[in-house]
Amino acid sequence: MKILNNKVAVITGSARGLGKAIAERYASLGANIVINYSKDKASADEVVSNITAMGVKVIAVQADVSVVADIERLFEEAIKAFGKIDIVVANAGIEMVETPVAEFTESQFDKLFSINTKGAYFTMQQAAKKVENNGRIIYIASSTTAFPIPGMAIYGGSKTTPRYMVDVLSKEIGHKGITVNTIIPFAVDHSGIFADENSYPELRKSLIDSCPMGRLAEVEDVANIAEFFASDLSSFVNGQHLLVNGGANQ
């Protein structure tokens, strides 16, 4: 059933990983899609090809979410192409792990916060201005915002601030029927730092050992919740932060 038929969804950071999975899920449900990428045009073009084959409309817009003017242009291009925006997923982000607080540099701090915090903030700000009444705004956080883990202070910190914005924004625009919610994924296999199955073996083992289900998340696990938050099933779910972590304790 095409539960998102004729909806328009903007997903930041959607050339790969979680963003790609969410974009393709929404397209399979009938939504027209705005793909966003920063540098990897080849991957974005591949996603566009995949979505075009599903019979919906799609465009790809290059925009660096650490630059507010780029975010504004992303939304302008979306409205120019489709006339409206119904769903926004603030997904774009970068990861940095296994770095103790004492070793983080100023440049690393600035890079993480410019993309993960500033980028998410101004993406949701534009969404608050541009999303149609009864629309959906979804922020993709990280389980590090719920479970402090050594080596992830700045990464987790950069993903925590937008969670608070979700709390506030859900109250500021709820009267329009717009819901604002957070998805908090566990570490995701075959994505991000775990795109290579041999990367970070000790961290991978620690995370798997902490999960009663004995595995990391998959992109489809997160796409399932993104589908719920975008659908009418969640029309009275607002200002919530949903862990997608298989019951893990970190």
PDB file of C-alpha atoms in Angstrom:
ATOM      1  CA  MET A   1       0.000   0.000   0.000  1.00  0.00           C
ATOM      2  CA  LYS A   2       1.357   3.431  -1.010  1.00  0.00           C
ATOM      3  CA  ILE A   3       0.868   5.123   2.347  1.00  0.00           C
ATOM      4  CA  LEU A   4       3.058   8.083   1.357  1.00  0.00           C
ATOM      5  CA  ASN A   5       1.560   8.543  -2.085  1.00  0.00           C
ATOM      6  CA  ASN A   6       2.239  12.067  -3.468  1.00  0.00           C
ATOM      7  CA  LYS A   7       4.111  13.140  -0.326  1.00  0.00           C
ATOM      8  CA  VAL A   8       7.428  14.939  -0.812  1.00  0.00           C
ATOM      9  CA  ALA A   9      10.342  13.924   1.413  1.00  0.00           C
ATOM     10  CA  VAL A  10      13.694  15.654   1.862  1.00  0.00           C
ATOM     11  CA  ILE A  11      16.381  13.432   3.424  1.00  0.00           C
ATOM     12  CA  THR A  12      19.789  14.935   4.174  1.00  0.00           C
ATOM     13  CA  GLY A  13      22.830  12.746   3.723  1.00  0.00           C
ATOM     14  CA  SER A  14      20.905  10.280   1.593  1.00  0.00           C
ATOM     15  CA  ALA A  15      23.478   9.108  -0.931  1.00  0.00           C
ATOM     16  CA  ARG A  16      24.556   6.250   1.333  1.00  0.00           C
ATOM     17  CA  GLY A  17      23.794   4.308   4.494  1.00  0.00           C
ATOM     18  CA  LEU A  18      20.791   5.178   6.632  1.00  0.00           C
ATOM     19  CA  GLY A  19      19.737   8.130   4.492  1.00  0.00           C
ATOM     20  CA  LYS A  20      19.712   5.992   1.361  1.00  0.00           C
ATOM     21  CA  ALA A  21      17.671   3.275   3.076  1.00  0.00           C
ATOM     22  CA  ILE A  22      15.108   5.800   4.315  1.00  0.00           C
ATOM     23  CA  ALA A  23      14.866   7.536   0.931  1.00  0.00           C
ATOM     24  CA  GLU A  24      14.329   4.255  -0.888  1.00  0.00           C
ATOM     25  CA  ARG A  25      11.778   3.118   1.706  1.00  0.00           C
ATOM     26  CA  TYR A  26       9.776   6.334   1.310  1.00  0.00           C
ATOM     27  CA  ALA A  27       9.937   6.016  -2.467  1.00  0.00           C
ATOM     28  CA  SER A  28       8.614   2.447  -2.266  1.00  0.00           C
ATOM     29  CA  LEU A  29       5.660   3.875  -0.336  1.00  0.00           C
ATOM     30  CA  GLY A  30       4.856   6.400  -3.052  1.00  0.00           C
ATOM     31  CA  ALA A  31       6.702   9.529  -1.911  1.00  0.00           C
ATOM     32  CA  ASN A  32       8.596  11.811  -4.263  1.00  0.00           C
ATOM     33  CA  ILE A  33      12.143  12.203  -2.993  1.00  0.00           C
ATOM     34  CA  VAL A  34      14.801  14.878  -2.651  1.00  0.00           C
ATOM     35  CA  ILE A  35      18.200  13.226  -2.279  1.00  0.00           C
ATOM     36  CA  ASN A  36      20.907  15.315  -0.633  1.00  0.00           C
ATOM     37  CA  TYR A  37      24.633  14.717  -0.866  1.00  0.00           C
ATOM     38  CA  SER A  38      27.730  16.716  -0.022  1.00  0.00           C
ATOM     39  CA  LYS A  39      30.448  15.258  -2.273  1.00  0.00           C
ATOM     40  CA  ASP A  40      29.575  11.764  -3.492  1.00  0.00           C
ATOM     41  CA  LYS A  41      27.636  12.525  -6.680  1.00  0.00           C
ATOM     42  CA  ALA A  42      28.147   9.015  -8.062  1.00  0.00           C
ATOM     43  CA  SER A  43      26.390   7.431  -5.076  1.00  0.00           C
ATOM     44  CA  ALA A  44      23.617  10.029  -5.211  1.00  0.00           C
ATOM     45  CA  ASP A  45      23.086   9.301  -8.913  1.00  0.00           C
ATOM     46  CA  GLU A  46      22.817   5.584  -8.112  1.00  0.00           C
ATOM     47  CA  VAL A  47      20.105   6.270  -5.520  1.00  0.00           C
ATOM     48  CA  VAL A  48      18.285   8.490  -8.022  1.00  0.00           C
ATOM     49  CA  SER A  49      18.369   5.635 -10.544  1.00  0.00           C
ATOM     50  CA  ASN A  50      17.041   3.165  -7.953  1.00  0.00           C
ATOM     51  CA  ILE A  51      14.190   5.470  -6.978  1.00  0.00           C
ATOM     52  CA  THR A  52      13.295   6.403 -10.557  1.00  0.00           C
ATOM     53  CA  ALA A  53      12.780   2.699 -11.231  1.00  0.00           C
ATOM     54  CA  MET A  54      10.120   2.693  -8.491  1.00  0.00           C
ATOM     55  CA  GLY A  55       7.937   5.018 -10.539  1.00  0.00           C
ATOM     56  CA  VAL A  56       8.137   8.152  -8.371  1.00  0.00           C
ATOM     57  CA  LYS A  57       9.854  11.483  -8.953  1.00  0.00           C
ATOM     58  CA  VAL A  58      13.274  12.220  -7.501  1.00  0.00           C
ATOM     59  CA  ILE A  59      15.948  14.900  -7.659  1.00  0.00           C
ATOM     60  CA  ALA A  60      19.433  15.060  -6.139  1.00  0.00           C
ATOM     61  CA  VAL A  61      20.712  18.304  -4.657  1.00  0.00           C
ATOM     62  CA  GLN A  62      24.316  18.896  -3.679  1.00  0.00           C
ATOM     63  CA  ALA A  63      24.393  20.808  -0.391  1.00  0.00           C
ATOM     64  CA  ASP A  64      26.805  20.923   2.531  1.00  0.00           C
ATOM     65  CA  VAL A  65      24.701  20.990   5.696  1.00  0.00           C
ATOM     66  CA  SER A  66      27.456  22.800   7.584  1.00  0.00           C
ATOM     67  CA  VAL A  67      26.675  25.822   5.374  1.00  0.00           C
ATOM     68  CA  VAL A  68      23.337  27.460   6.144  1.00  0.00           C
ATOM     69  CA  ALA A  69      23.047  28.945   2.649  1.00  0.00           C
ATOM     70  CA  ASP A  70      23.354  25.427   1.212  1.00  0.00           C
ATOM     71  CA  ILE A  71      20.562  24.163   3.481  1.00  0.00           C
ATOM     72  CA  GLU A  72      18.334  27.043   2.395  1.00  0.00           C
ATOM     73  CA  ARG A  73      19.091  26.251  -1.259  1.00  0.00           C
ATOM     74  CA  LEU A  74      18.278  22.571  -0.685  1.00  0.00           C
ATOM     75  CA  PHE A  75      14.795  23.496   0.514  1.00  0.00           C
ATOM     76  CA  GLU A  76      14.330  26.027  -2.275  1.00  0.00           C
ATOM     77  CA  GLU A  77      15.243  23.395  -4.884  1.00  0.00           C
ATOM     78  CA  ALA A  78      12.826  20.915  -3.301  1.00  0.00           C
ATOM     79  CA  ILE A  79       9.927  23.370  -3.448  1.00  0.00           C
ATOM     80  CA  LYS A  80      10.883  24.462  -6.967  1.00  0.00           C
ATOM     81  CA  ALA A  81      10.787  20.838  -8.138  1.00  0.00           C
ATOM     82  CA  PHE A  82       7.707  19.615  -6.248  1.00  0.00           C
ATOM     83  CA  GLY A  83       5.812  22.657  -4.976  1.00  0.00           C
ATOM     84  CA  LYS A  84       5.794  21.519  -1.345  1.00  0.00           C
ATOM     85  CA  ILE A  85       7.565  19.509   1.356  1.00  0.00           C
ATOM     86  CA  ASP A  86       5.744  17.062   3.638  1.00  0.00           C
ATOM     87  CA  ILE A  87       8.548  15.141   5.342  1.00  0.00           C
ATOM     88  CA  VAL A  88      12.052  16.156   6.377  1.00  0.00           C
ATOM     89  CA  VAL A  89      14.622  13.737   7.775  1.00  0.00           C
ATOM     90  CA  ALA A  90      17.674  15.428   9.325  1.00  0.00           C
ATOM     91  CA  ASN A  91      20.065  12.537   8.848  1.00  0.00           C
ATOM     92  CA  ALA A  92      23.375  13.969   7.600  1.00  0.00           C
ATOM     93  CA  GLY A  93      26.237  13.493  10.020  1.00  0.00           C
ATOM     94  CA  ILE A  94      29.752  12.242  10.561  1.00  0.00           C
ATOM     95  CA  GLU A  95      31.163   9.897  13.200  1.00  0.00           C
ATOM     96  CA  MET A  96      34.328   9.963  15.265  1.00  0.00           C
ATOM     97  CA  VAL A  97      34.932   7.265  17.852  1.00  0.00           C
ATOM     98  CA  GLU A  98      37.659   5.871  20.089  1.00  0.00           C
ATOM     99  CA  THR A  99      39.003   9.363  20.843  1.00  0.00           C
ATOM    100  CA  PRO A 100      39.269  10.269  24.538  1.00  0.00           C
ATOM    101  CA  VAL A 101      38.147  13.688  25.741  1.00  0.00           C
ATOM    102  CA  ALA A 102      41.757  14.608  26.506  1.00  0.00           C
ATOM    103  CA  GLU A 103      42.809  13.998  22.893  1.00  0.00           C
ATOM    104  CA  PHE A 104      40.139  15.811  20.862  1.00  0.00           C
ATOM    105  CA  THR A 105      41.461  18.759  18.897  1.00  0.00           C
ATOM    106  CA  GLU A 106      39.696  22.042  18.245  1.00  0.00           C
ATOM    107  CA  SER A 107      39.440  21.271  14.530  1.00  0.00           C
ATOM    108  CA  GLN A 108      37.841  17.881  15.234  1.00  0.00           C
ATOM    109  CA  PHE A 109      35.392  19.510  17.628  1.00  0.00           C
ATOM    110  CA  ASP A 110      34.478  22.202  15.098  1.00  0.00           C
ATOM    111  CA  LYS A 111      34.019  19.693  12.266  1.00  0.00           C
ATOM    112  CA  LEU A 112      31.701  17.431  14.254  1.00  0.00           C
ATOM    113  CA  PHE A 113      29.600  20.263  15.623  1.00  0.00           C
ATOM    114  CA  SER A 114      29.389  22.127  12.309  1.00  0.00           C
ATOM    115  CA  ILE A 115      27.839  19.104  10.584  1.00  0.00           C
ATOM    116  CA  ASN A 116      26.096  17.135  13.329  1.00  0.00           C
ATOM    117  CA  THR A 117      24.806  20.029  15.431  1.00  0.00           C
ATOM    118  CA  LYS A 118      24.680  23.130  13.255  1.00  0.00           C
ATOM    119  CA  GLY A 119      23.617  21.122  10.202  1.00  0.00           C
ATOM    120  CA  ALA A 120      20.798  19.341  12.015  1.00  0.00           C
ATOM    121  CA  TYR A 121      19.657  22.537  13.744  1.00  0.00           C
ATOM    122  CA  PHE A 122      19.324  24.593  10.577  1.00  0.00           C
ATOM    123  CA  THR A 123      17.843  21.676   8.626  1.00  0.00           C
ATOM    124  CA  MET A 124      15.083  21.445  11.232  1.00  0.00           C
ATOM    125  CA  GLN A 125      14.750  25.233  11.284  1.00  0.00           C
ATOM    126  CA  GLN A 126      14.100  25.241   7.529  1.00  0.00           C
ATOM    127  CA  ALA A 127      11.745  22.307   7.968  1.00  0.00           C
ATOM    128  CA  ALA A 128       9.788  24.242  10.605  1.00  0.00           C
ATOM    129  CA  LYS A 129       9.356  27.069   8.114  1.00  0.00           C
ATOM    130  CA  LYS A 130       8.655  25.030   4.983  1.00  0.00           C
ATOM    131  CA  VAL A 131       6.936  21.760   5.901  1.00  0.00           C
ATOM    132  CA  GLU A 132       3.228  21.566   5.116  1.00  0.00           C
ATOM    133  CA  ASN A 133       0.685  21.451   7.925  1.00  0.00           C
ATOM    134  CA  ASN A 134       0.361  17.891   9.272  1.00  0.00           C
ATOM    135  CA  GLY A 135       3.874  17.210   8.046  1.00  0.00           C
ATOM    136  CA  ARG A 136       6.688  15.269   9.664  1.00  0.00           C
ATOM    137  CA  ILE A 137      10.145  16.256  10.909  1.00  0.00           C
ATOM    138  CA  ILE A 138      12.461  13.427  11.948  1.00  0.00           C
ATOM    139  CA  TYR A 139      15.922  13.723  13.469  1.00  0.00           C
ATOM    140  CA  ILE A 140      18.368  10.817  13.329  1.00  0.00           C
ATOM    141  CA  ALA A 141      20.371  10.840  16.569  1.00  0.00           C
ATOM    142  CA  SER A 142      22.636   8.158  18.045  1.00  0.00           C
ATOM    143  CA  SER A 143      22.434   5.784  20.982  1.00  0.00           C
ATOM    144  CA  THR A 144      25.530   7.556  22.317  1.00  0.00           C
ATOM    145  CA  THR A 145      23.118  10.341  23.340  1.00  0.00           C
ATOM    146  CA  ALA A 146      21.454   7.890  25.725  1.00  0.00           C
ATOM    147  CA  PHE A 147      24.407   5.749  26.825  1.00  0.00           C
ATOM    148  CA  PRO A 148      27.733   7.528  27.383  1.00  0.00           C
ATOM    149  CA  ILE A 149      30.584   5.514  25.886  1.00  0.00           C
ATOM    150  CA  PRO A 150      34.301   6.237  26.379  1.00  0.00           C
ATOM    151  CA  GLY A 151      35.862   7.705  23.267  1.00  0.00           C
ATOM    152  CA  MET A 152      32.626   9.205  21.938  1.00  0.00           C
ATOM    153  CA  ALA A 153      32.202  12.364  24.006  1.00  0.00           C
ATOM    154  CA  ILE A 154      32.295  14.882  21.176  1.00  0.00           C
ATOM    155  CA  TYR A 155      30.379  12.698  18.730  1.00  0.00           C
ATOM    156  CA  GLY A 156      27.649  11.978  21.278  1.00  0.00           C
ATOM    157  CA  GLY A 157      27.647  15.580  22.424  1.00  0.00           C
ATOM    158  CA  SER A 158      27.224  16.855  18.875  1.00  0.00           C
ATOM    159  CA  LYS A 159      24.188  14.592  18.421  1.00  0.00           C
ATOM    160  CA  THR A 160      22.621  15.516  21.773  1.00  0.00           C
ATOM    161  CA  THR A 161      21.889  19.202  21.176  1.00  0.00           C
ATOM    162  CA  PRO A 162      19.471  18.570  18.271  1.00  0.00           C
ATOM    163  CA  ARG A 163      17.562  16.127  20.493  1.00  0.00           C
ATOM    164  CA  TYR A 164      16.719  19.045  22.776  1.00  0.00           C
ATOM    165  CA  MET A 165      15.650  21.058  19.741  1.00  0.00           C
ATOM    166  CA  VAL A 166      13.200  18.266  18.915  1.00  0.00           C
ATOM    167  CA  ASP A 167      11.674  18.661  22.387  1.00  0.00           C
ATOM    168  CA  VAL A 168      11.215  22.401  21.944  1.00  0.00           C
ATOM    169  CA  LEU A 169      10.235  22.427  18.262  1.00  0.00           C
ATOM    170  CA  SER A 170       7.546  19.796  18.818  1.00  0.00           C
ATOM    171  CA  LYS A 171       5.862  22.252  21.194  1.00  0.00           C
ATOM    172  CA  GLU A 172       6.351  25.287  18.987  1.00  0.00           C
ATOM    173  CA  ILE A 173       4.757  23.888  15.822  1.00  0.00           C
ATOM    174  CA  GLY A 174       2.544  21.084  17.109  1.00  0.00           C
ATOM    175  CA  HIS A 175      -0.514  23.307  16.598  1.00  0.00           C
ATOM    176  CA  LYS A 176       0.028  22.892  12.843  1.00  0.00           C
ATOM    177  CA  GLY A 177      -0.350  19.139  13.143  1.00  0.00           C
ATOM    178  CA  ILE A 178       3.371  18.764  12.437  1.00  0.00           C
ATOM    179  CA  THR A 179       5.116  16.095  14.481  1.00  0.00           C
ATOM    180  CA  VAL A 180       8.792  16.310  15.416  1.00  0.00           C
ATOM    181  CA  ASN A 181      10.472  13.139  16.638  1.00  0.00           C
ATOM    182  CA  THR A 182      13.884  11.527  17.068  1.00  0.00           C
ATOM    183  CA  ILE A 183      15.073   8.109  15.981  1.00  0.00           C
ATOM    184  CA  ILE A 184      17.975   6.926  18.152  1.00  0.00           C
ATOM    185  CA  PRO A 185      19.707   4.047  16.377  1.00  0.00           C
ATOM    186  CA  PHE A 186      22.142   1.600  17.884  1.00  0.00           C
ATOM    187  CA  ALA A 187      25.378   1.184  15.920  1.00  0.00           C
ATOM    188  CA  VAL A 188      24.357   0.253  12.379  1.00  0.00           C
ATOM    189  CA  ASP A 189      26.055  -2.567  10.517  1.00  0.00           C
ATOM    190  CA  HIS A 190      27.139  -1.999   6.901  1.00  0.00           C
ATOM    191  CA  SER A 191      26.876   1.764   7.421  1.00  0.00           C
ATOM    192  CA  GLY A 192      29.000   4.615   8.763  1.00  0.00           C
ATOM    193  CA  ILE A 193      32.054   3.433  10.679  1.00  0.00           C
ATOM    194  CA  PHE A 194      30.860  -0.159  10.305  1.00  0.00           C
ATOM    195  CA  ALA A 195      30.492  -0.011   6.520  1.00  0.00           C
ATOM    196  CA  ASP A 196      33.540  -2.274   6.408  1.00  0.00           C
ATOM    197  CA  GLU A 197      32.742  -5.461   8.336  1.00  0.00           C
ATOM    198  CA  ASN A 198      36.348  -5.611   9.567  1.00  0.00           C
ATOM    199  CA  SER A 199      36.440  -2.090  10.996  1.00  0.00           C
ATOM    200  CA  TYR A 200      36.677  -1.378  14.733  1.00  0.00           C
ATOM    201  CA  PRO A 201      36.617  -5.062  15.756  1.00  0.00           C
ATOM    202  CA  GLU A 202      36.890  -4.451  19.514  1.00  0.00           C
ATOM    203  CA  LEU A 203      34.164  -1.793  19.502  1.00  0.00           C
ATOM    204  CA  ARG A 204      31.958  -4.005  17.328  1.00  0.00           C
ATOM    205  CA  LYS A 205      32.337  -6.923  19.740  1.00  0.00           C
ATOM    206  CA  SER A 206      31.635  -4.727  22.766  1.00  0.00           C
ATOM    207  CA  LEU A 207      28.458  -3.369  21.191  1.00  0.00           C
ATOM    208  CA  ILE A 208      27.200  -6.777  20.082  1.00  0.00           C
ATOM    209  CA  ASP A 209      27.902  -8.193  23.536  1.00  0.00           C
ATOM    210  CA  SER A 210      25.784  -5.404  25.057  1.00  0.00           C
ATOM    211  CA  CYS A 211      22.771  -6.265  22.911  1.00  0.00           C
ATOM    212  CA  PRO A 212      20.401  -9.065  24.025  1.00  0.00           C
ATOM    213  CA  MET A 213      19.629  -9.732  20.358  1.00  0.00           C
ATOM    214  CA  GLY A 214      23.308 -10.356  19.663  1.00  0.00           C
ATOM    215  CA  ARG A 215      23.785  -8.085  16.677  1.00  0.00           C
ATOM    216  CA  LEU A 216      24.155  -4.519  15.503  1.00  0.00           C
ATOM    217  CA  ALA A 217      21.246  -2.690  13.898  1.00  0.00           C
ATOM    218  CA  GLU A 218      20.696  -2.879  10.150  1.00  0.00           C
ATOM    219  CA  VAL A 219      19.625   0.060   7.974  1.00  0.00           C
ATOM    220  CA  GLU A 220      16.230  -1.574   7.510  1.00  0.00           C
ATOM    221  CA  ASP A 221      15.633  -1.555  11.268  1.00  0.00           C
ATOM    222  CA  VAL A 222      15.952   2.225  11.218  1.00  0.00           C
ATOM    223  CA  ALA A 223      13.982   2.612   7.981  1.00  0.00           C
ATOM    224  CA  ASN A 224      11.091   0.750   9.637  1.00  0.00           C
ATOM    225  CA  ILE A 225      10.828   3.438  12.327  1.00  0.00           C
ATOM    226  CA  ALA A 226      11.317   6.211   9.787  1.00  0.00           C
ATOM    227  CA  GLU A 227       8.325   4.776   7.944  1.00  0.00           C
ATOM    228  CA  PHE A 228       6.259   4.813  11.136  1.00  0.00           C
ATOM    229  CA  PHE A 229       7.146   8.408  12.007  1.00  0.00           C
ATOM    230  CA  ALA A 230       6.371   9.552   8.442  1.00  0.00           C
ATOM    231  CA  SER A 231       2.987   7.809   8.318  1.00  0.00           C
ATOM    232  CA  ASP A 232      -0.451   8.606   9.693  1.00  0.00           C
ATOM    233  CA  LEU A 233       0.102   5.907  12.322  1.00  0.00           C
ATOM    234  CA  SER A 234       2.246   8.397  14.248  1.00  0.00           C
ATOM    235  CA  SER A 235      -0.056  11.411  13.881  1.00  0.00           C
ATOM    236  CA  PHE A 236      -0.352  11.816  17.681  1.00  0.00           C
ATOM    237  CA  VAL A 237       3.248  10.875  18.487  1.00  0.00           C
ATOM    238  CA  ASN A 238       5.154  14.112  18.997  1.00  0.00           C
ATOM    239  CA  GLY A 239       8.347  15.154  20.770  1.00  0.00           C
ATOM    240  CA  GLN A 240       9.462  11.559  21.292  1.00  0.00           C
ATOM    241  CA  HIS A 241      12.896   9.909  21.151  1.00  0.00           C
ATOM    242  CA  LEU A 242      12.692   6.258  20.132  1.00  0.00           C
ATOM    243  CA  LEU A 243      15.614   3.931  20.751  1.00  0.00           C
ATOM    244  CA  VAL A 244      16.142   1.350  18.015  1.00  0.00           C
ATOM    245  CA  ASN A 245      18.752  -0.747  19.790  1.00  0.00           C
ATOM    246  CA  GLY A 246      17.481  -4.261  20.416  1.00  0.00           C
ATOM    247  CA  GLY A 247      17.520  -3.653  24.165  1.00  0.00           C
ATOM    248  CA  ALA A 248      21.253  -2.909  24.311  1.00  0.00           C
ATOM    249  CA  ASN A 249      22.617  -1.195  27.391  1.00  0.00           C
ATOM    250  CA  GLN A 250      24.998   1.041  25.509  1.00  0.00           C
TER     251      GLN A 250
END
